[in-house]
mmCIF file of C-alpha atoms in Angstrom:
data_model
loop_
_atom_site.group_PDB
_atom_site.id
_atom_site.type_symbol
_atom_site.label_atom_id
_atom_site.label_comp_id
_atom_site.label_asym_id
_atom_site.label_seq_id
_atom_site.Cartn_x
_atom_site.Cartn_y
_atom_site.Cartn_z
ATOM 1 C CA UNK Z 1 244.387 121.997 148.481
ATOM 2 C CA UNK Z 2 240.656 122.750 149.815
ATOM 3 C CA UNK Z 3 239.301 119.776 147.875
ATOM 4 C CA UNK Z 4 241.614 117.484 149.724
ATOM 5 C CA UNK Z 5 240.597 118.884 153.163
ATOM 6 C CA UNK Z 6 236.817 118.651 152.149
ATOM 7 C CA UNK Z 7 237.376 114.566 151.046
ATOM 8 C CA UNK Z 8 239.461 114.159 154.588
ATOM 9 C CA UNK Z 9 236.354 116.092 156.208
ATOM 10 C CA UNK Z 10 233.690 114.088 154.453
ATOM 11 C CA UNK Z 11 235.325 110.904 155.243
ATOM 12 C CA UNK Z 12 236.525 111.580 158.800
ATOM 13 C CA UNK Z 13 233.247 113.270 159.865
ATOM 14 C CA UNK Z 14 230.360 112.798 158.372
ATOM 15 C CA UNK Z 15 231.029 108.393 157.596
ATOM 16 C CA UNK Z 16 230.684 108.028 161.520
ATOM 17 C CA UNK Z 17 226.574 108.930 161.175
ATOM 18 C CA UNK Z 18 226.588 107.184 157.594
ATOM 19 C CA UNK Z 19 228.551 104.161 158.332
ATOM 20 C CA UNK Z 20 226.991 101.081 157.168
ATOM 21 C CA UNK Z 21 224.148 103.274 154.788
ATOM 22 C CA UNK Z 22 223.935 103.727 151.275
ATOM 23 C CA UNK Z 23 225.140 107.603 151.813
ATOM 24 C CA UNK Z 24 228.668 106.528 153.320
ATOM 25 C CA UNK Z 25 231.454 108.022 151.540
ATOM 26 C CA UNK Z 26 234.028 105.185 149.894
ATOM 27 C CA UNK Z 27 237.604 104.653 150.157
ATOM 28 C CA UNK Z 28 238.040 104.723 146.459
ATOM 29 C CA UNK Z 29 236.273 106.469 144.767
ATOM 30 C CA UNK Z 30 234.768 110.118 145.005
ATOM 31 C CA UNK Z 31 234.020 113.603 143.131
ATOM 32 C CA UNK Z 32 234.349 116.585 144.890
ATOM 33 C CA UNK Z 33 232.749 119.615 143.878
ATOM 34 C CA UNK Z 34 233.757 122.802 144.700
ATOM 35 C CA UNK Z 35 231.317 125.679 143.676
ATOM 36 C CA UNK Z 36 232.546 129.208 145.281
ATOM 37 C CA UNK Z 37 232.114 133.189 144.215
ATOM 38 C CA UNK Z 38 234.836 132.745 141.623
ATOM 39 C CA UNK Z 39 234.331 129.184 139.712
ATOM 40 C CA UNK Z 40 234.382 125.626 140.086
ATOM 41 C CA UNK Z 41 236.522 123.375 140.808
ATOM 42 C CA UNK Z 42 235.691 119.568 140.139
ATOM 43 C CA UNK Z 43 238.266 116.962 141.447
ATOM 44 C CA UNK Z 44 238.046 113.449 141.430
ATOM 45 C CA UNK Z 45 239.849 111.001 143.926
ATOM 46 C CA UNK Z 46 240.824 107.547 143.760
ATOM 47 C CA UNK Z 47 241.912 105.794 146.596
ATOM 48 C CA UNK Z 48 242.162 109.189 148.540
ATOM 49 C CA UNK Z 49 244.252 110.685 146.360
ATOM 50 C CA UNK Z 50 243.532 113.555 143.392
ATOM 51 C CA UNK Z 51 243.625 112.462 140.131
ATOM 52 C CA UNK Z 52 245.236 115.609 139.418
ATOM 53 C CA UNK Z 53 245.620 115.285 135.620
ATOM 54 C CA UNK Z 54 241.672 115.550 135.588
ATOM 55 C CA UNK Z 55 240.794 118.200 137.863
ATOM 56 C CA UNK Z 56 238.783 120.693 136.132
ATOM 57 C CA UNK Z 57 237.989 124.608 136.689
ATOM 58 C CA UNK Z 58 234.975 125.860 135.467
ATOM 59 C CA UNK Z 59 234.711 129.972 135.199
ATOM 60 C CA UNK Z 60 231.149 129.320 136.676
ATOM 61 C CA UNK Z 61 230.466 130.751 140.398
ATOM 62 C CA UNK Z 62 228.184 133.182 142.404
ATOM 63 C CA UNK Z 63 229.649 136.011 140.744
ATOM 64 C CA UNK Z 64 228.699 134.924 137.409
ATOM 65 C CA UNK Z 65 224.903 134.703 138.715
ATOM 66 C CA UNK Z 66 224.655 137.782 140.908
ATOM 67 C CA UNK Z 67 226.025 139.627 137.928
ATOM 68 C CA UNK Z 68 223.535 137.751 135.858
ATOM 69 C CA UNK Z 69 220.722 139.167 137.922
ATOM 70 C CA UNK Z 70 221.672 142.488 138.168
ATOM 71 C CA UNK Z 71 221.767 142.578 134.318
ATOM 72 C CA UNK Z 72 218.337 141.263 134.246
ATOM 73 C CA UNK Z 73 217.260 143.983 136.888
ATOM 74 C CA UNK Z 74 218.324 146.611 134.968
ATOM 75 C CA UNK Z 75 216.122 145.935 132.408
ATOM 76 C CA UNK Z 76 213.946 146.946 135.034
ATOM 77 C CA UNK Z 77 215.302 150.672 135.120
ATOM 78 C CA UNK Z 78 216.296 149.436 138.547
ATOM 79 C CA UNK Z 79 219.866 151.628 139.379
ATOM 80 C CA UNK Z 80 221.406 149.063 141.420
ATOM 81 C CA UNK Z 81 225.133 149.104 139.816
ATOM 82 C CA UNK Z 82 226.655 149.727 143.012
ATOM 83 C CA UNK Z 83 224.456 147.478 145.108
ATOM 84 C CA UNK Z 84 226.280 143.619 144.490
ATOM 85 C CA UNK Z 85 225.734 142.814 148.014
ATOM 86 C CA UNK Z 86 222.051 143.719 148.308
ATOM 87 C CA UNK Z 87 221.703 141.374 144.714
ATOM 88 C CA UNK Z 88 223.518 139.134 146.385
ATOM 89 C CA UNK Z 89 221.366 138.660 149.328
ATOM 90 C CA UNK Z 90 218.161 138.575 146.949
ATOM 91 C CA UNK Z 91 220.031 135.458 144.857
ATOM 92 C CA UNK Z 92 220.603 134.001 147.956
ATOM 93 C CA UNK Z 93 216.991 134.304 149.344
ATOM 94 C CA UNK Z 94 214.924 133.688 146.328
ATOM 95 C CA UNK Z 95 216.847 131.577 144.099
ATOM 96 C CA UNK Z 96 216.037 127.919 144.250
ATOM 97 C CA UNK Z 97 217.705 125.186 141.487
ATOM 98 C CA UNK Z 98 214.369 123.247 139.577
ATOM 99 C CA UNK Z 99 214.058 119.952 140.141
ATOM 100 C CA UNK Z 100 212.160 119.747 136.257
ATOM 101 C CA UNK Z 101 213.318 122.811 134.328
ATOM 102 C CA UNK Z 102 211.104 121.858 131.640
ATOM 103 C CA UNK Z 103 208.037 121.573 133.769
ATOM 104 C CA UNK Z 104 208.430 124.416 135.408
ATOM 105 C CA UNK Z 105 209.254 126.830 132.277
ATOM 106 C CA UNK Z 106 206.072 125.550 131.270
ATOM 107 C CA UNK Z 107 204.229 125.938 134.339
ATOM 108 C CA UNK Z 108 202.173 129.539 134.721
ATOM 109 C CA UNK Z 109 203.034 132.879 135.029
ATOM 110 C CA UNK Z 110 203.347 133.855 138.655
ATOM 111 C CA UNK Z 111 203.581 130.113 139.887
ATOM 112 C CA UNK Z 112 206.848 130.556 141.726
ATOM 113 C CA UNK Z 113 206.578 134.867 142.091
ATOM 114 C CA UNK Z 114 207.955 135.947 145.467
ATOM 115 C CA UNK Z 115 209.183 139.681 146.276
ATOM 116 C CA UNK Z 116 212.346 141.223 148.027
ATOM 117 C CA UNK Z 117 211.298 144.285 149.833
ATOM 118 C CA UNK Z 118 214.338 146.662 149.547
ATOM 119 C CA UNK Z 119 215.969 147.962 152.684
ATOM 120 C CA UNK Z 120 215.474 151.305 153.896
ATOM 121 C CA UNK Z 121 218.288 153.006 155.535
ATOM 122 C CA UNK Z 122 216.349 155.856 157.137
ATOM 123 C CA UNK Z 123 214.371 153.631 158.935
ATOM 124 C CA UNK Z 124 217.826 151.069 159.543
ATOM 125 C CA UNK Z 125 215.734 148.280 157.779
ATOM 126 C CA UNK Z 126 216.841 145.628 156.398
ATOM 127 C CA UNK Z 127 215.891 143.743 153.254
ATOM 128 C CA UNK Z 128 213.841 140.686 153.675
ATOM 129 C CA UNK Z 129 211.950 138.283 150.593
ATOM 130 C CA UNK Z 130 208.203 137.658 151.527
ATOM 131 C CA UNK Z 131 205.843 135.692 149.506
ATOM 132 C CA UNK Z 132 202.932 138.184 149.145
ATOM 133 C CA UNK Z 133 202.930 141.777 148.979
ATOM 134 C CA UNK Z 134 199.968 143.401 150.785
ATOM 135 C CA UNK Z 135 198.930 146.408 149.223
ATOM 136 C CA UNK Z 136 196.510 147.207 151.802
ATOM 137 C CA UNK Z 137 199.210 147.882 154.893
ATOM 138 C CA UNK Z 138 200.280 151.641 155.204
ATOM 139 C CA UNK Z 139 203.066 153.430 157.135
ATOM 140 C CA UNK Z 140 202.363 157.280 157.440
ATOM 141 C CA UNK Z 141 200.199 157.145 154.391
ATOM 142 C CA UNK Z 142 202.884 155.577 152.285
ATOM 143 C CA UNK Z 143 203.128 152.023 151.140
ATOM 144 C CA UNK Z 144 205.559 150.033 152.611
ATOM 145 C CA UNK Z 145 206.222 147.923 149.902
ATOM 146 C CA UNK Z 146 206.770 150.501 147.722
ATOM 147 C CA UNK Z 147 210.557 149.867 147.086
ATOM 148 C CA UNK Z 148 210.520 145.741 146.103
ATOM 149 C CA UNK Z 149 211.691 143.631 143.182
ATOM 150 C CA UNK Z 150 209.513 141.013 142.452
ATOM 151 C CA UNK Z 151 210.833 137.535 140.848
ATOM 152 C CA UNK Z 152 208.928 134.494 138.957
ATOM 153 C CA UNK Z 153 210.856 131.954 136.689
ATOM 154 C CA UNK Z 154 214.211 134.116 137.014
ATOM 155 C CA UNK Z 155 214.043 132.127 140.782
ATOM 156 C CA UNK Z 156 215.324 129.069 139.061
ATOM 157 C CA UNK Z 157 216.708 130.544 135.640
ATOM 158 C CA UNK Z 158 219.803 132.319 137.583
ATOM 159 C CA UNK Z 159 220.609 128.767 139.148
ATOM 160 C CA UNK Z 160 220.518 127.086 135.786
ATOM 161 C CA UNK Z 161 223.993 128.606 134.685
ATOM 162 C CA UNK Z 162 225.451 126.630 136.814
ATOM 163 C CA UNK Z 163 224.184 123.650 134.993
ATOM 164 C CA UNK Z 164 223.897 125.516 131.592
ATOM 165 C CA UNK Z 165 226.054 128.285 131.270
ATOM 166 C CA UNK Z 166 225.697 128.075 127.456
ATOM 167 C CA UNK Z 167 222.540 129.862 127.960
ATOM 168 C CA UNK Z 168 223.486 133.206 128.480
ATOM 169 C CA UNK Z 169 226.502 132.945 125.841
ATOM 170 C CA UNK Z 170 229.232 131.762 127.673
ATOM 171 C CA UNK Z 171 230.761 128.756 125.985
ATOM 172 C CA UNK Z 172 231.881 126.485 129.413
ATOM 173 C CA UNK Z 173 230.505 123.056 130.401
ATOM 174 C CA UNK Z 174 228.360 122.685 132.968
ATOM 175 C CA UNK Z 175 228.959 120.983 136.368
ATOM 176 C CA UNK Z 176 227.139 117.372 135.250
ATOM 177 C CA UNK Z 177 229.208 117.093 132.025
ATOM 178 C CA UNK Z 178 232.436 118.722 133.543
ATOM 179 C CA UNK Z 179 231.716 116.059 135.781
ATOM 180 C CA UNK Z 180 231.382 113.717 133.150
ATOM 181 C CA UNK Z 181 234.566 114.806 131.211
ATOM 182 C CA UNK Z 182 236.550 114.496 134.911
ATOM 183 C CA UNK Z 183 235.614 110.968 134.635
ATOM 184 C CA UNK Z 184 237.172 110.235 131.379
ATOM 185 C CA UNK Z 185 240.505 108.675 132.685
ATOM 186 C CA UNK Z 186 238.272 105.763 134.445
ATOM 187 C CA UNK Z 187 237.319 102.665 132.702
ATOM 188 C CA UNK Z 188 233.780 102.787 131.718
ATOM 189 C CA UNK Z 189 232.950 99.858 134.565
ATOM 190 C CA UNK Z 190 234.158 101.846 137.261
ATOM 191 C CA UNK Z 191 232.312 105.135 136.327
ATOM 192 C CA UNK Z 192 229.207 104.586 138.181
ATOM 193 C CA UNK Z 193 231.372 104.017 141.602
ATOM 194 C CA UNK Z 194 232.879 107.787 140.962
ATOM 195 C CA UNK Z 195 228.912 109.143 140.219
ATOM 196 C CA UNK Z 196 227.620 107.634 143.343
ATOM 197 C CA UNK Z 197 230.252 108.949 145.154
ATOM 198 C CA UNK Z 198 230.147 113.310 144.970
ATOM 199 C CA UNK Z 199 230.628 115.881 147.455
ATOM 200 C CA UNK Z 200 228.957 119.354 146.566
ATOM 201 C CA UNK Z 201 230.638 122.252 148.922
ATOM 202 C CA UNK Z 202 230.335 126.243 148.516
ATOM 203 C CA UNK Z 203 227.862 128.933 148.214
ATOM 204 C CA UNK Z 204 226.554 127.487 145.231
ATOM 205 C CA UNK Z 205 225.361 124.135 146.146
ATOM 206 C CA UNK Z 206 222.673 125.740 148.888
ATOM 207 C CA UNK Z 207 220.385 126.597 146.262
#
């Protein structure tokens, strides 16, 4: 399986710069998480093996989120049904995951606003996020950021499905208490060595 490639990897690889730190990857105990386009696969490992009866699939992945904004740009009157790649390059460049979600739903308006200009295929350009739109610069008397989707809070709200997918109706745990619930089978002692101990690989975990 991919998880058990990713815990030889992570071992193998990366423990030759971390040997001897705090970051080094143990023998024993681990968590992998695997966050992809499809779902989520959480697997811990305990002396390098899968504890298999407590691997865990979560129907939580990039889909789910690019879908999640295009719903959300719609609302917009934005026609972008047969776009998924182009919302899935503006997830990718303006989504981050907040650090406070609290804090920053109460922080305001226009705090964390960035824009996506849209490409334009007559001129073979590409779409690109910038962080201020200047009104004031003209191509051939037309503006050329005309065509863009601008984005505040929804930067960090898309991401938070991972964590709470609950909040846009779908009843599935999120990764830290999947996590949690992987972790059941270990006595309540040896929990901690598991938590300090988690890989985070796929698309999802570059936010």
């Amino acid at each position: 399986p991919s998880s058990q490639l990713i815990y030889d990897s992570a071992r193998n690889k990366y423990n030759k710069d971390l040997s001897g730190t705090k970051y080094e990857l143990s023998d024993k105990y681990a968590v992998i998480v695997e966050s992809s386009e499809s779902a989520t696969y959480i697997t811990p490992y305990f002396e390098g093996k899968p504890v298999k009866q407590s691997i865990k699939r979560l129907d939580v992945g990039g889909k789910l989120l690019t879908n999640y904004l295009k719903e959300i740009l719609s609302f917009r009157h934005l026609d972008l049904k047969n776009s998924d790649r182009l919302i899935k390059q503006i997830k990718e460049d303006m989504c981050f995951v907040s650090k406070n979600l609290m804090e920053d739903m109460r922080c305001k308006k226009g705090k964390y606003l960035k824009h996506f200009v849209l490409p334009d295929e007559d001129l073979k350009k590409k779409g690109y996020a910038v962080d201020i739109i200047d009104e004031s610069i003209c191509f051939c008397n037309l503006d050329v950021y005309t065509q863009h989707i601008s984005l505040d809070k929804e930067r960090f709200q898309i991401p938070e499905i991972l964590f709470n997918p609950q909040d846009i109706g779908l009843y599935e745990k999120g990764i830290p208490d999947a996590i949690l619930e992987c972790l059941k089978f270990a006595p309540a002692d040896l929990k901690h060595k598991f938590l300090e101990n988690i890989v985070l690989t796929g698309g999802n975990t570059r936010f």
